[in-house]
Coordinates of C-alpha atoms in Angstrom, one line a residue:
M1 CA 11.5 30.6 -10.2
K2 CA 8.8 31.7 -12.7
R3 CA 5.6 28.7 -11.9
W4 CA 5.3 26.6 -13.7
H5 CA 1.6 26.9 -14.4
T6 CA -0.5 24.1 -15.7
W7 CA 1.7 20.8 -17.2
V8 CA -1.1 19.9 -18.9
S9 CA -3.6 22.4 -21.4
T10 CA -5.3 19.4 -23.2
I11 CA -7.5 20.6 -26.1
V12 CA -4.3 23.6 -27.2
I13 CA -1.5 20.8 -27.2
A14 CA -3.4 18.0 -29.0
G15 CA -4.1 20.5 -31.2
M16 CA -0.6 21.4 -31.9
L17 CA 1.0 18.6 -32.7
T18 CA 1.5 17.5 -36.1
A19 CA 2.1 14.3 -37.6
G20 CA 5.6 13.1 -38.4
G21 CA 6.9 15.4 -35.1
S22 CA 7.8 15.6 -31.4
A23 CA 4.7 17.0 -28.5
A24 CA 7.9 18.9 -28.2
T25 CA 8.6 20.0 -31.6
A26 CA 5.2 20.5 -32.2
A27 CA 4.5 21.8 -28.3
G28 CA 7.3 24.6 -28.8
F29 CA 9.5 23.6 -27.1
T30 CA 12.9 25.3 -27.7
D31 CA 14.9 23.2 -25.2
T32 CA 14.4 19.6 -25.3
H33 CA 15.4 18.4 -28.6
G34 CA 18.7 16.2 -27.1
H35 CA 17.5 15.6 -24.0
W36 CA 17.8 12.2 -22.2
A37 CA 13.7 13.0 -21.6
E38 CA 12.8 13.9 -25.1
P39 CA 10.7 10.9 -25.7
T40 CA 8.6 10.4 -22.4
I41 CA 8.2 14.7 -23.1
S42 CA 7.2 13.7 -26.6
V43 CA 4.7 10.4 -25.6
M44 CA 3.3 12.5 -22.6
G45 CA 2.9 16.2 -24.8
Q46 CA 0.3 13.4 -27.3
Q47 CA -1.1 12.1 -24.5
G48 CA -2.8 16.2 -23.3
L49 CA -0.8 15.9 -19.4
L50 CA 1.6 19.0 -20.1
D51 CA 3.4 22.6 -21.4
G52 CA 5.8 24.6 -20.6
F53 CA 6.0 28.4 -20.2
P54 CA 5.1 31.2 -22.6
D55 CA 8.6 31.7 -24.0
G56 CA 8.1 27.7 -25.5
T57 CA 10.5 26.9 -23.5
F58 CA 10.0 23.5 -21.0
R59 CA 12.8 23.5 -18.7
P60 CA 13.2 20.0 -18.2
N61 CA 16.3 20.4 -15.6
E62 CA 14.5 22.9 -13.1
T63 CA 12.7 21.5 -9.8
V64 CA 9.3 20.1 -10.1
T65 CA 6.5 21.3 -7.2
A66 CA 4.1 19.2 -5.1
D67 CA 1.3 20.5 -6.4
Q68 CA 3.1 20.2 -9.8
F69 CA 3.6 16.2 -9.7
V70 CA 0.3 15.7 -7.9
K71 CA -2.1 17.1 -10.6
I72 CA -0.4 14.8 -13.3
A73 CA 0.1 11.9 -11.2
L74 CA -3.7 12.1 -10.9
L75 CA -3.6 13.0 -15.2
A76 CA -1.4 10.2 -16.1
Y77 CA -4.4 7.6 -14.3
T78 CA -7.2 9.8 -16.9
D79 CA -7.8 9.0 -21.2
L80 CA -8.2 11.4 -23.3
Y81 CA -11.4 11.6 -26.0
P82 CA -11.3 13.0 -29.3
N83 CA -13.6 15.9 -28.0
G84 CA -11.0 16.2 -25.6
E85 CA -13.0 14.8 -23.5
R86 CA -10.9 13.2 -19.9
K87 CA -11.7 10.3 -18.2
W88 CA -10.4 8.4 -15.6
K89 CA -8.4 4.3 -17.0
S90 CA -11.5 1.8 -15.9
S91 CA -8.2 0.2 -14.3
F92 CA -7.6 2.4 -12.0
L93 CA -11.5 3.0 -10.6
G94 CA -11.2 -1.3 -10.7
A95 CA -7.9 -0.3 -8.6
L96 CA -9.4 1.7 -6.4
S97 CA -11.9 0.7 -2.8
A98 CA -15.1 0.8 -2.7
S99 CA -15.1 3.8 -0.5
N100 CA -12.8 5.7 -3.0
Q101 CA -14.7 4.9 -5.7
S102 CA -18.0 6.1 -3.9
I103 CA -15.8 9.7 -3.9
L104 CA -15.2 10.1 -7.0
Q105 CA -18.4 8.6 -8.0
Q106 CA -20.7 10.7 -5.3
D107 CA -18.5 13.7 -4.3
Y108 CA -16.7 13.5 -7.5
R109 CA -18.9 13.4 -10.9
D110 CA -18.8 16.4 -11.7
F111 CA -14.6 16.7 -11.5
T112 CA -13.5 18.9 -14.6
F113 CA -9.6 17.4 -15.1
K114 CA -9.5 21.1 -15.3
P115 CA -6.7 23.9 -13.0
N116 CA -9.3 26.4 -10.9
T117 CA -9.2 29.6 -13.1
V118 CA -9.9 31.6 -10.1
G119 CA -8.3 31.5 -6.9
Y120 CA -4.8 28.6 -6.6
W121 CA -5.5 27.0 -10.4
A122 CA -4.4 23.0 -8.2
K123 CA -6.5 23.5 -5.6
P124 CA -8.9 20.8 -7.4
Y125 CA -6.2 18.4 -7.6
L126 CA -5.7 18.5 -4.3
D127 CA -8.5 18.5 -2.4
L128 CA -9.5 15.2 -5.2
A129 CA -5.9 13.1 -3.8
T130 CA -6.8 14.6 0.0
D131 CA -10.1 12.6 -0.1
L132 CA -8.5 10.0 -1.6
H133 CA -6.3 9.1 0.6
F134 CA -3.4 10.2 -1.7
I135 CA -2.1 12.9 -0.2
S136 CA -3.0 14.1 3.4
K137 CA -3.8 18.1 4.5
G138 CA -0.3 19.3 6.0
Q139 CA 1.7 17.0 3.9
F140 CA 3.2 19.8 2.6
A141 CA 3.5 23.6 4.2
D142 CA 4.5 25.2 1.2
Y143 CA 2.9 22.9 -2.0
K144 CA 4.0 25.0 -5.0
A145 CA 7.6 24.1 -3.3
A146 CA 10.3 22.0 -5.2
L147 CA 10.0 17.9 -4.2
K148 CA 13.1 16.2 -2.6
R149 CA 14.0 12.8 -4.0
E150 CA 12.2 11.1 -0.8
D151 CA 8.8 13.4 -0.9
V152 CA 8.7 12.4 -4.3
A153 CA 8.7 8.2 -2.9
E154 CA 6.4 10.5 0.0
I155 CA 4.0 10.7 -2.6
L156 CA 4.4 7.7 -4.6
Y157 CA 3.6 6.0 -1.5
Y158 CA 0.6 6.1 -1.0
L159 CA -0.6 6.2 -4.3
M160 CA 0.4 2.5 -4.7
K161 CA -1.3 1.4 -1.2
E162 CA -4.7 2.8 -2.3
T163 CA -4.0 2.1 -6.6
E164 CA -2.2 -1.9 -6.3
Y165 CA -0.4 -3.1 -3.1
L166 CA 2.1 -2.6 -0.4
E167 CA 5.5 -4.3 -0.9
D168 CA 6.9 -6.7 2.0
E169 CA 8.3 -3.4 4.4
T170 CA 11.5 -6.0 5.5
Y171 CA 11.9 -6.3 2.0
S172 CA 12.7 -3.7 0.7
L173 CA 13.9 -2.1 3.0
R174 CA 16.5 -4.5 3.7
A175 CA 17.0 -3.7 -0.8
A176 CA 17.2 0.5 0.1
A177 CA 19.9 -0.5 2.1
R178 CA 22.6 -0.7 -0.3
F179 CA 22.3 3.3 -1.0
G180 CA 25.1 4.8 0.8
D181 CA 23.5 7.7 2.4
L182 CA 19.8 5.4 3.4
Q183 CA 20.3 6.5 6.7
S184 CA 20.1 9.8 6.1
A185 CA 16.1 9.5 6.1
T186 CA 13.9 9.7 8.6
A187 CA 12.6 5.5 9.8
R188 CA 9.5 7.2 8.0
Q189 CA 11.1 8.0 5.1
Q190 CA 13.2 4.9 4.6
K191 CA 9.9 3.1 3.7
F192 CA 8.2 5.8 1.3
I193 CA 12.5 4.4 -0.8
G194 CA 12.1 0.6 0.0
E195 CA 8.6 0.5 -1.4
A196 CA 9.7 2.9 -4.2
L197 CA 12.4 1.6 -5.7
T198 CA 11.0 -1.9 -4.9
K199 CA 8.9 -1.3 -7.2
G200 CA 10.5 -0.3 -9.6
I201 CA 9.7 2.9 -10.6
M202 CA 12.8 4.7 -8.3
E203 CA 15.9 3.7 -8.7
G204 CA 20.0 6.1 -7.3
Y205 CA 22.5 6.8 -8.8
P206 CA 26.0 5.5 -10.6
N207 CA 27.9 6.7 -6.9
G208 CA 25.5 4.1 -5.3
Y209 CA 23.0 7.3 -3.6
F210 CA 19.4 7.3 -3.8
G211 CA 20.0 11.5 -3.9
V212 CA 17.9 12.2 -0.5
G213 CA 17.7 15.7 -0.1
R214 CA 18.8 16.2 -3.9
Y215 CA 15.7 18.2 -5.8
V216 CA 13.4 16.5 -8.8
T217 CA 14.3 18.0 -11.9
R218 CA 10.8 18.7 -13.8
A219 CA 12.7 15.7 -16.4
E220 CA 13.2 12.9 -13.2
A221 CA 9.1 14.1 -12.0
L222 CA 7.6 13.1 -15.3
E223 CA 9.7 9.4 -16.6
I224 CA 9.1 8.6 -12.4
I225 CA 5.1 9.2 -13.1
A226 CA 5.2 7.3 -16.6
R227 CA 6.3 4.3 -14.6
L228 CA 3.5 5.3 -12.9
Q229 CA 1.7 5.1 -15.4
D230 CA 2.5 2.0 -16.7
K231 CA 3.9 -0.7 -15.1
S232 CA 5.8 -2.7 -18.2
K233 CA 8.1 0.9 -18.1
R234 CA 9.1 0.2 -14.1
L235 CA 13.2 -1.1 -13.3
N236 CA 13.8 -4.8 -12.9
V237 CA 15.3 -4.4 -9.1
G238 CA 15.5 -7.9 -8.6
S239 CA 13.2 -11.5 -8.2
V240 CA 12.3 -11.3 -4.3
G241 CA 13.8 -14.7 -3.8
E242 CA 11.8 -17.9 -3.1
G243 CA 8.8 -17.4 -4.8
Y244 CA 7.4 -17.5 -1.1
V245 CA 4.5 -14.7 -1.9
K246 CA 1.4 -13.3 -1.8
V247 CA -0.4 -10.4 -1.9
V248 CA -3.0 -9.6 1.8
P249 CA -5.8 -7.8 2.5
T250 CA -5.0 -5.2 5.2
K251 CA -7.0 -2.9 7.9
E252 CA -7.3 0.1 5.4
G253 CA -9.3 -2.4 2.6
S254 CA -6.3 -2.1 0.3
Y255 CA -3.6 -4.7 0.1
K256 CA 0.4 -5.2 0.3
K257 CA 2.9 -8.2 -0.5
L258 CA 3.8 -10.0 2.0
I259 CA 7.0 -12.8 2.0
F260 CA 7.0 -15.4 3.5
P261 CA 9.7 -17.1 5.1
D262 CA 9.3 -21.0 3.5
E263 CA 7.0 -23.0 1.9
R264 CA 5.2 -24.0 4.5
M265 CA 4.2 -21.4 5.9
L266 CA 2.3 -19.3 2.7
Q267 CA 0.4 -22.5 3.1
A268 CA -0.4 -22.4 6.9
Y269 CA -2.0 -18.5 5.5
E270 CA -3.8 -20.0 3.0
V271 CA -5.1 -22.9 5.6
M272 CA -6.4 -19.9 7.6
E273 CA -7.9 -18.2 5.1
A274 CA -9.7 -21.5 4.1
A275 CA -10.6 -21.2 7.8
G276 CA -11.6 -18.8 8.2
K277 CA -14.5 -19.7 5.2
L278 CA -15.6 -22.4 7.8
R279 CA -17.4 -19.8 9.1
G280 CA -19.1 -18.3 6.9
T281 CA -19.2 -14.5 6.4
N282 CA -18.6 -13.9 9.9
Y283 CA -14.6 -13.2 9.9
D284 CA -12.6 -11.0 8.8
L285 CA -8.4 -10.7 7.4
E286 CA -6.5 -8.8 8.6
E287 CA -3.0 -9.3 6.8
T288 CA -2.3 -12.6 8.5
T289 CA -4.4 -12.0 11.0
L290 CA -8.4 -13.9 10.6
R291 CA -10.0 -13.1 13.4
L292 CA -13.4 -14.6 13.7
F293 CA -17.3 -13.5 15.4
E294 CA -19.8 -14.8 17.4
N295 CA -22.3 -13.8 14.8
A296 CA -22.9 -11.1 12.3
E297 CA -23.6 -7.8 14.8
A298 CA -20.3 -8.3 16.8
K299 CA -18.2 -8.5 13.4
N300 CA -19.9 -4.8 11.6
K301 CA -19.6 -3.9 15.4
A302 CA -15.5 -5.0 15.7
L303 CA -15.0 -3.3 12.2
S304 CA -16.6 0.6 12.7
G305 CA -14.2 0.6 15.7
A306 CA -16.2 2.8 17.6
T307 CA -14.1 2.3 20.3
A308 CA -10.4 -0.9 21.4
E309 CA -12.4 -3.0 22.9
A310 CA -15.2 -3.0 20.2
R311 CA -11.6 -2.7 17.7
N312 CA -10.8 -5.9 19.2
S313 CA -14.3 -7.7 20.6
S314 CA -13.8 -11.4 17.8
E315 CA -14.4 -14.4 20.0
V316 CA -10.8 -16.2 18.4
S317 CA -8.1 -14.8 15.7
L318 CA -5.6 -17.5 14.2
W319 CA -2.3 -15.6 13.0
L320 CA 0.9 -15.9 11.9
D321 CA 4.4 -13.8 11.7
P322 CA 6.1 -14.2 9.2
Q323 CA 9.5 -12.0 10.1
F324 CA 9.7 -14.2 13.4
A325 CA 8.5 -16.9 12.3
T326 CA 5.9 -17.9 14.3
Y327 CA 2.5 -19.4 14.4
G328 CA -0.8 -18.6 17.3
V329 CA -4.1 -19.1 18.3
T330 CA -5.7 -15.6 20.9
V331 CA -8.9 -17.2 22.8
R332 CA -11.4 -15.1 24.2
L333 CA -13.0 -16.7 26.4
Q334 CA -16.8 -16.4 26.9
D335 CA -19.9 -19.2 26.3
G336 CA -19.7 -20.9 23.5
A337 CA -16.6 -19.5 21.2
L338 CA -14.3 -22.1 21.3
A339 CA -18.4 -24.8 19.9
R340 CA -18.6 -22.0 17.4
N341 CA -14.8 -22.2 16.1
T342 CA -13.3 -25.6 16.9
E343 CA -13.8 -26.0 13.6
S344 CA -12.1 -23.9 12.0
I345 CA -8.5 -23.6 14.8
R346 CA -9.2 -27.2 14.0
K347 CA -8.3 -27.2 10.7
F348 CA -4.8 -24.6 11.0
T349 CA -3.7 -26.6 14.2
D350 CA -3.9 -29.7 12.0
F351 CA -2.2 -28.5 9.8
L352 CA 0.6 -26.9 12.2
F353 CA 0.6 -30.0 14.1
G354 CA -0.2 -33.3 11.4
Y355 CA 0.8 -37.1 14.2
D356 CA 0.6 -34.5 16.6
A357 CA -2.6 -31.6 15.7
D358 CA -4.7 -34.1 19.0
I359 CA -0.8 -33.9 21.5
F360 CA -1.5 -29.7 20.9
Y361 CA -5.4 -30.8 20.8
R362 CA -5.7 -31.2 24.2
Q363 CA -3.5 -28.8 25.4
F364 CA -5.1 -26.0 24.2
T365 CA -8.2 -27.3 25.9
A366 CA -7.9 -28.1 29.3
A367 CA -4.9 -24.7 29.0
C368 CA -9.1 -22.9 27.9
T369 CA -11.1 -24.8 30.6
E370 CA -8.9 -24.8 33.8
A371 CA -8.5 -20.3 32.6
S372 CA -12.0 -20.4 32.3
A373 CA -12.9 -21.4 35.2
K374 CA -9.7 -20.6 38.2
G375 CA -9.2 -16.9 35.6
V376 CA -5.6 -17.7 35.6
L377 CA -2.8 -19.5 34.9
E378 CA 0.6 -20.2 35.3
T379 CA 3.0 -19.1 32.1
T380 CA 3.6 -22.7 29.9
T381 CA 6.3 -23.4 27.5
K382 CA 6.2 -26.9 26.2
Q383 CA 7.8 -29.0 23.3
I384 CA 5.3 -29.9 20.7
G385 CA 6.5 -32.4 17.5
S386 CA 8.7 -30.0 16.0
F387 CA 6.7 -26.5 17.6
S388 CA 7.6 -24.9 20.9
V389 CA 4.2 -24.1 22.3
E390 CA 4.3 -20.9 24.8
T391 CA 0.7 -20.7 26.3
R392 CA 0.0 -17.5 28.5
L393 CA -3.1 -15.6 30.4
E394 CA -3.6 -12.3 29.6
A395 CA -3.5 -9.4 32.5
D396 CA -8.2 -9.0 31.6
G397 CA -7.4 -13.3 33.1
K398 CA -10.1 -13.4 29.6
T399 CA -7.4 -14.0 26.6
I400 CA -5.1 -16.5 25.9
V401 CA -2.4 -16.9 24.0
F402 CA -1.4 -19.8 22.3
S403 CA 2.2 -18.8 21.0
I404 CA 4.0 -21.5 18.4
I405 CA 7.2 -21.3 17.2
H406 CA 8.6 -24.1 15.0
T407 CA 12.0 -25.3 16.1

């Protein structure tokens, strides 16, 4: 197969477009008329995102390679101006994390959006995509190799992780389970497939298969990138059900969607957020865990994460687990920890237990006092209202965990 060199010749293609003609016709493509992807090829041609082969063909049914896909995906986040200048879309810049925005502003402020003319043509795009964590070094042994459908799903997963948010993984996998060939993919690949499906960017085939192991054509790649670029083109994959959904921050600085089993747990999450704010700025919320710190120095030490001990150095954690319908409070026994965090703990547990909140708090303080004084604590399980509360002391003798399960 001849290498499809660039996919883009922004000034040339824009200049070749003629009024009243399709992009394919104007660009001289002799093999796209009547093709199912002709409208998408036309639109992307007008955006200056693609070109074809020297013989005038586009060859929409040939396979797409990793470098080609990464390049066109990056350029889809840009606008082309009449003077031929290309710039990042403001919506794209606004969706990036602060660290990725800094990378673009500092390391890639002179990025030309053009391929190398000396050496490997795709290097500028692959370097940028790697630095923005859209792809990882060594993700593909050969970036000129043809992409399979699960490979495309993997690229999409990390693109969306950095520019949008990830879907609830449990729900996504359940939705993808309808594909008859899903088990042919690895567990890791299934996660990528579920994400691409639930986001409405990829779909299966009429035979009920996703197409694991099947190569992606250039036409299919364009259609996928068009959905990535324009959310209005995404497929309707149905409702997530009850609607108990929230987009939450992750430890990587991005976001993911969580589906809660009921309205009460969703409300508990929002109460937990409010409980963190009672500590000013001395808290950190990642997914479903709120960590409370002694002061700003302790918070910075934990977030920098030089050691495992530093990363786990919060005084108190309030948490919940949607998958197992469990709530919890974890306390690291140290001087002043309870005094500093009582208000936040009570806000969270008062919501959970309602009229039985005082019963829980008496048990809570008694367990903390005993563990602090003796360094040991018997693991117990007690019923408080409609909750079963398990209390246990971790092996370090300093961390006490209260697991709260609705029965």
